[in-house]
PDB file of C-alpha atoms in Angstrom:
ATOM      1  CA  UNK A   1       8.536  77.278  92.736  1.00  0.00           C
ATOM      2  CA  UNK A   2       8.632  73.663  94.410  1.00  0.00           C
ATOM      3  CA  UNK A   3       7.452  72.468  97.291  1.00  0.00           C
ATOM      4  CA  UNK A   4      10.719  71.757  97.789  1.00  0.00           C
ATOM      5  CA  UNK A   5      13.963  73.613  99.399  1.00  0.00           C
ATOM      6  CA  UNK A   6      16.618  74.403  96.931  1.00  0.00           C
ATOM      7  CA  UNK A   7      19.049  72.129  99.017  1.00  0.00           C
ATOM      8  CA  UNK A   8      21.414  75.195 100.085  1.00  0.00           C
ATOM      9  CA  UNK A   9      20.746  73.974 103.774  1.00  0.00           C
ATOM     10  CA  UNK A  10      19.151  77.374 104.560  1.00  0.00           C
ATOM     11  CA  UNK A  11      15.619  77.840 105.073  1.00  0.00           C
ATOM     12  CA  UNK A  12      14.940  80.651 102.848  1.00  0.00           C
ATOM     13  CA  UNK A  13      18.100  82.658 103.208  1.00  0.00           C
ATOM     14  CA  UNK A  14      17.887  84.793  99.567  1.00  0.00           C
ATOM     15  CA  UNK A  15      14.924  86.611  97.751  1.00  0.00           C
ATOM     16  CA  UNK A  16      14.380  83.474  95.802  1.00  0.00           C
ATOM     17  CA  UNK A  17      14.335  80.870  98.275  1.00  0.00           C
ATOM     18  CA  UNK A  18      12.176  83.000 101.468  1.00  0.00           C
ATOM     19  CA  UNK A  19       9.044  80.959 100.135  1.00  0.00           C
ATOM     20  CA  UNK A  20      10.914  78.252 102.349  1.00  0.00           C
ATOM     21  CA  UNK A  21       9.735  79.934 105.246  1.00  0.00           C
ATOM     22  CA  UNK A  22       6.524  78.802 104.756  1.00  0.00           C
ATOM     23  CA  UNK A  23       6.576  75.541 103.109  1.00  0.00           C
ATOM     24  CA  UNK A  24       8.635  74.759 106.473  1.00  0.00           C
ATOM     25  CA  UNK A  25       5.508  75.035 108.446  1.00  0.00           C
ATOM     26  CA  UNK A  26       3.555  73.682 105.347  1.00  0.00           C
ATOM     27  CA  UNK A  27       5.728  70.119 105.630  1.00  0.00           C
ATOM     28  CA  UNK A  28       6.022  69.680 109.356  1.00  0.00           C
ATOM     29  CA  UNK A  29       1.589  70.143 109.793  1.00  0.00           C
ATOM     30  CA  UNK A  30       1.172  67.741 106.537  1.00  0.00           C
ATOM     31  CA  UNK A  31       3.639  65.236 108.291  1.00  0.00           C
ATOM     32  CA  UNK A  32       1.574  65.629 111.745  1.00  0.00           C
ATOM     33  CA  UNK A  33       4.753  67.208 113.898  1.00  0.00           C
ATOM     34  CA  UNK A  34       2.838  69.923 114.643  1.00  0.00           C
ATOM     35  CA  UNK A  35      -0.572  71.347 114.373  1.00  0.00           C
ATOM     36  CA  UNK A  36      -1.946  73.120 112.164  1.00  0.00           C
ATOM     37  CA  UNK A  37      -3.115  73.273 108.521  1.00  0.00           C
ATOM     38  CA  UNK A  38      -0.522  76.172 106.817  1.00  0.00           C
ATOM     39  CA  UNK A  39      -0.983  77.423 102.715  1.00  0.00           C
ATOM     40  CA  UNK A  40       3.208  77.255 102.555  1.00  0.00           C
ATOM     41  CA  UNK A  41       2.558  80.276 100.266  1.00  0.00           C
ATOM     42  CA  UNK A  42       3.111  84.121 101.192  1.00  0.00           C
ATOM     43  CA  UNK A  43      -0.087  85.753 102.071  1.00  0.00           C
ATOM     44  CA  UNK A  44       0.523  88.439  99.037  1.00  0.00           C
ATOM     45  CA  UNK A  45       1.970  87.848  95.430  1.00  0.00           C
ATOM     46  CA  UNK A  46       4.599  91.035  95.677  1.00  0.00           C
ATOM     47  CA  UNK A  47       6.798  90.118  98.434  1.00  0.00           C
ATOM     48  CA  UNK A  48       7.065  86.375  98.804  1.00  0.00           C
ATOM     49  CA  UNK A  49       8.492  87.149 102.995  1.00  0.00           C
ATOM     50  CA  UNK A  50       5.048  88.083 103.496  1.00  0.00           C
ATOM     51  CA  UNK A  51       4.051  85.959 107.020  1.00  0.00           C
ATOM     52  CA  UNK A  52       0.430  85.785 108.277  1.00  0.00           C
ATOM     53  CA  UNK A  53       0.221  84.171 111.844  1.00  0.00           C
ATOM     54  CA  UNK A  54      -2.651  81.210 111.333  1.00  0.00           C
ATOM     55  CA  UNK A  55      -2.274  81.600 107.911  1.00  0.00           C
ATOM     56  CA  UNK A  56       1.294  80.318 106.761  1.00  0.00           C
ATOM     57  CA  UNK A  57       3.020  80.447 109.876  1.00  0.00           C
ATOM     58  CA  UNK A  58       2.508  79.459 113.633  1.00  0.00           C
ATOM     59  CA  UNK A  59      -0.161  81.795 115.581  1.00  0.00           C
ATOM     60  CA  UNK A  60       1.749  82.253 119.352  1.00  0.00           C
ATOM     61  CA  UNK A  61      -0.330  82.100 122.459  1.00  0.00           C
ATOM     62  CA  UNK A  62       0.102  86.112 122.013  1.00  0.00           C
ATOM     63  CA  UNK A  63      -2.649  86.751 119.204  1.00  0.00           C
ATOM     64  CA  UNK A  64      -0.696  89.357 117.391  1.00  0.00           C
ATOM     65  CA  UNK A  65       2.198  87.105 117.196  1.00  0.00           C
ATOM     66  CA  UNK A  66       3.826  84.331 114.978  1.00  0.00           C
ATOM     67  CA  UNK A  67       6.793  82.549 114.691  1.00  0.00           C
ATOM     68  CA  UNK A  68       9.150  82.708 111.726  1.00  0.00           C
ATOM     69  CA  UNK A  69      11.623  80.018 110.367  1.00  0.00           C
ATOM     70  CA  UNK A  70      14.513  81.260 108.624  1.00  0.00           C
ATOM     71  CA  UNK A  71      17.987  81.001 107.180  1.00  0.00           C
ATOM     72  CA  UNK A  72      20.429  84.031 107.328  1.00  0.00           C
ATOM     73  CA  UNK A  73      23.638  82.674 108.232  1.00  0.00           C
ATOM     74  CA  UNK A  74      26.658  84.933 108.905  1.00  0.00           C
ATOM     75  CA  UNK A  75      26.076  88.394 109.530  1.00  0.00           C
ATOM     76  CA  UNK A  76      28.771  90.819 110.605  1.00  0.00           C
ATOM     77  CA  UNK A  77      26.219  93.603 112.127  1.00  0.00           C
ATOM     78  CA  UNK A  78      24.653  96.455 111.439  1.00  0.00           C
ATOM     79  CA  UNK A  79      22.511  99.461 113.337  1.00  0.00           C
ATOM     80  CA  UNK A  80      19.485  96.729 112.951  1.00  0.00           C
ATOM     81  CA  UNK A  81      21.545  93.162 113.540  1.00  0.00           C
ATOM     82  CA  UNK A  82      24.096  92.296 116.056  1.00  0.00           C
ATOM     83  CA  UNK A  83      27.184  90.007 114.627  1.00  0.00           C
ATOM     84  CA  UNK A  84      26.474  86.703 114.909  1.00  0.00           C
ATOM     85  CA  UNK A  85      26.000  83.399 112.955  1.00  0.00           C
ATOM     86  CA  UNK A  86      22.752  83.010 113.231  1.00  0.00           C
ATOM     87  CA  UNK A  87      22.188  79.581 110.955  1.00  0.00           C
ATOM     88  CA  UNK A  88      18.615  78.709 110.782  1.00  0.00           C
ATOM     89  CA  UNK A  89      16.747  80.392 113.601  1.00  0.00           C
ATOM     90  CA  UNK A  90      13.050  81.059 114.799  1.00  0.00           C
ATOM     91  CA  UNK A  91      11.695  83.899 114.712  1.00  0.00           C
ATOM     92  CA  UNK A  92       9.249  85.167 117.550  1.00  0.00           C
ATOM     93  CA  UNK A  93       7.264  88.342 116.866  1.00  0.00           C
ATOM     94  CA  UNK A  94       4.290  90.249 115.492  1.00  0.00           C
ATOM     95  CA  UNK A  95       3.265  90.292 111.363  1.00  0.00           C
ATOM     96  CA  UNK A  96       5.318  92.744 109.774  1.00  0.00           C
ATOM     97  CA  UNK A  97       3.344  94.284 105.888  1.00  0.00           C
ATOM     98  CA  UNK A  98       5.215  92.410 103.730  1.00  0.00           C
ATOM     99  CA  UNK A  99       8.015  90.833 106.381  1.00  0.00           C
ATOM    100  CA  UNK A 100       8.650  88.425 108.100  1.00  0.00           C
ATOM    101  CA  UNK A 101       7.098  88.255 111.859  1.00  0.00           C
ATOM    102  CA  UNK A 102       9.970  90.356 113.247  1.00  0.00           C
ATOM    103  CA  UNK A 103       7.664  93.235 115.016  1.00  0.00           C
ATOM    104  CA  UNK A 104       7.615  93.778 118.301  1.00  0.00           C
ATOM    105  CA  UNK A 105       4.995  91.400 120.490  1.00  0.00           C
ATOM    106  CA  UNK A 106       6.741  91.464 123.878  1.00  0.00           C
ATOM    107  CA  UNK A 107       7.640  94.236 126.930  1.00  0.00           C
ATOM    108  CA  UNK A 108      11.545  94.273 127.132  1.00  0.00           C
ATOM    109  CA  UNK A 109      11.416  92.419 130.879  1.00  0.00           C
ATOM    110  CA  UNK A 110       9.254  89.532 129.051  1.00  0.00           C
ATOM    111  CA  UNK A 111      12.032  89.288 126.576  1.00  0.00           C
ATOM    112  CA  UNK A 112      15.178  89.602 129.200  1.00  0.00           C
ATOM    113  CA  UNK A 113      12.870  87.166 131.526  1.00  0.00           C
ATOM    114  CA  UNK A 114      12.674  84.150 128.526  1.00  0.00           C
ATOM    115  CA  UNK A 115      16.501  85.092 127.485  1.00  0.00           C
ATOM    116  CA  UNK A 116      17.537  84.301 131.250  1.00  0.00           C
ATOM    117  CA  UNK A 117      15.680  80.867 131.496  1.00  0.00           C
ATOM    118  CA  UNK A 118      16.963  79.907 128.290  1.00  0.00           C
ATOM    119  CA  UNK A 119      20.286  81.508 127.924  1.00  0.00           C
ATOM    120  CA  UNK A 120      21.824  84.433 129.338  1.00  0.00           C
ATOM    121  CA  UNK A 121      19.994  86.974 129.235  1.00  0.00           C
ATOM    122  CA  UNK A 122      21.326  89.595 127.189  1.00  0.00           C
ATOM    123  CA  UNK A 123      20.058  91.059 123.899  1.00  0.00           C
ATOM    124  CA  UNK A 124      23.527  90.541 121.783  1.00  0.00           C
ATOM    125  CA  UNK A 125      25.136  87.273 122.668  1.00  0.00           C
ATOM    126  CA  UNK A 126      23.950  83.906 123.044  1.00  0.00           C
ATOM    127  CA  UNK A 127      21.299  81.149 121.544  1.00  0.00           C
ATOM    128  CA  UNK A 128      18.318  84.108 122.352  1.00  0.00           C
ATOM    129  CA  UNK A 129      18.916  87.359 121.022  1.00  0.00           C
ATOM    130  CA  UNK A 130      17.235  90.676 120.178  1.00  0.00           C
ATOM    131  CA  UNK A 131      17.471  93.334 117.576  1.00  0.00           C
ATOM    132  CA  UNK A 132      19.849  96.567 118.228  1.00  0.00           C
ATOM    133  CA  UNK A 133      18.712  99.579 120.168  1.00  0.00           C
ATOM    134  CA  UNK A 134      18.858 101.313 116.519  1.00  0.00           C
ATOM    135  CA  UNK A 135      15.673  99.483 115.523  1.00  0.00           C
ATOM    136  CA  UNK A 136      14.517  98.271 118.648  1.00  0.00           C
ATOM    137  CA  UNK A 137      14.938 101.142 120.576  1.00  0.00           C
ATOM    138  CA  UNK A 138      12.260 100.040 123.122  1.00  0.00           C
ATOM    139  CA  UNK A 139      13.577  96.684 123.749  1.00  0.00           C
ATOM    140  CA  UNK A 140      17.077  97.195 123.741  1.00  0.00           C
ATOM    141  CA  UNK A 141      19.778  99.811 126.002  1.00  0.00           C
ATOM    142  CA  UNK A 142      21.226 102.484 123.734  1.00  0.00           C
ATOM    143  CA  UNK A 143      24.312 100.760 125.000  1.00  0.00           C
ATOM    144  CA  UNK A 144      23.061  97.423 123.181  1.00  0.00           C
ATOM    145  CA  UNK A 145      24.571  94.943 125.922  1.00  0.00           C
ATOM    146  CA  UNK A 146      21.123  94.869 128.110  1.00  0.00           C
ATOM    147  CA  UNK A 147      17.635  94.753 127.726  1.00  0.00           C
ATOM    148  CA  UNK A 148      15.822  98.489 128.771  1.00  0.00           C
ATOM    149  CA  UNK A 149      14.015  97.038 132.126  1.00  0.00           C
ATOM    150  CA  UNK A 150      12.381 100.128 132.246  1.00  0.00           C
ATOM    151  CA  UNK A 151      10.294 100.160 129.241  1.00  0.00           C
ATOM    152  CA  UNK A 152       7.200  99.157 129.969  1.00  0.00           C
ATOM    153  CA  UNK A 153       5.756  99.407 126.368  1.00  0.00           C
ATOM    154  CA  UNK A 154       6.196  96.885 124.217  1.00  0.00           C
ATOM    155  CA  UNK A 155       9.423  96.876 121.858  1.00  0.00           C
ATOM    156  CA  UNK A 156      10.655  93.415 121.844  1.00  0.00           C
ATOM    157  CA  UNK A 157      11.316  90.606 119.367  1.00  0.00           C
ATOM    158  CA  UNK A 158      13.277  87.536 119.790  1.00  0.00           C
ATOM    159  CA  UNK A 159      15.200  85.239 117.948  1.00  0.00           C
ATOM    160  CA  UNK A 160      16.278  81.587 118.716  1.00  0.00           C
ATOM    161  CA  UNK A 161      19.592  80.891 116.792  1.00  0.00           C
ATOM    162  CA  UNK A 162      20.265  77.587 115.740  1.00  0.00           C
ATOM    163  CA  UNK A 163      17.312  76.317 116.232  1.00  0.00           C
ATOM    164  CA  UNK A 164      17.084  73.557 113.559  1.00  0.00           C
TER     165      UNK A 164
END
């Protein structure tokens, strides 16, 4: 490995390459854009998605969370994805065993209330968007096309599309 990217213009978007994630943080703290001191390395030598909030990625204000830069370009959609072209996005949630920080950190009316502010408040379309109902069933409407503002536990996860 470098410290490098492998110049795809993806942050991390194969098996390969997801050590970008964290040299990401790694090169924007050592260049004093934002705080922090991060390793740039996955917290475990198995799985090199492995995020640890503090540790190689960003620590939110919400302790069990983290944020997550990463590359994954087109996707069509799945039970888990909605279709989009996602690009390079950021990733809000909690630390996932060997994952990404993609768990759930949020109550689905905290999610639907930062997707409104910043763009239009629904879980499939948009700049902000959520997982599907089929793995976010306490975030998301079976229908998919709302946030369930009736859950009260928490279930939500947000992404930020295009957001470098």
């Amino acid at each position: 490995l470098t410290c490098n990217g492998d110049g795809n213009g993806m942050i991390g978007n194969t098996g390969a390459s997801h050590y970008e994630w964290h040299r990401a943080w790694q090169h924007l703290a050592n260049a004093g854009l934002i705080e922090g001191t991060y390793t740039g390395i996955s917290a475990v030598t198995v799985n090199n998605q492995t995020t640890t909030p503090g540790i190689n990625i960003p620590r939110s204000k919400i302790s069990i969370a983290g944020w997550t830069i990463r590359g994954f370009g087109y996707f069509a959609g799945d039970a888990s994805w909605f279709g989009a072209d996602y690009g390079n996005l950021l990733q809000f949630g909690s630390a996932s065993t060997n994952d990404w920080a993609n768990s759930a950190a949020i109550k689905p009316e905290e999610a639907w209330n930062i997707d409104t502010k910043m763009d239009d408040g629904r879980p499939h379309t948009g700049r902000v968007m959520a997982y599907r109902n089929a793995l976010r069933p306490n975030c998301v409407a079976a229908t998919d096309d709302a946030y369930l503002l009736t859950g009260t536990a928490i279930g939500c996860n947000l992404m930020f599309l295009r957001a470098i």
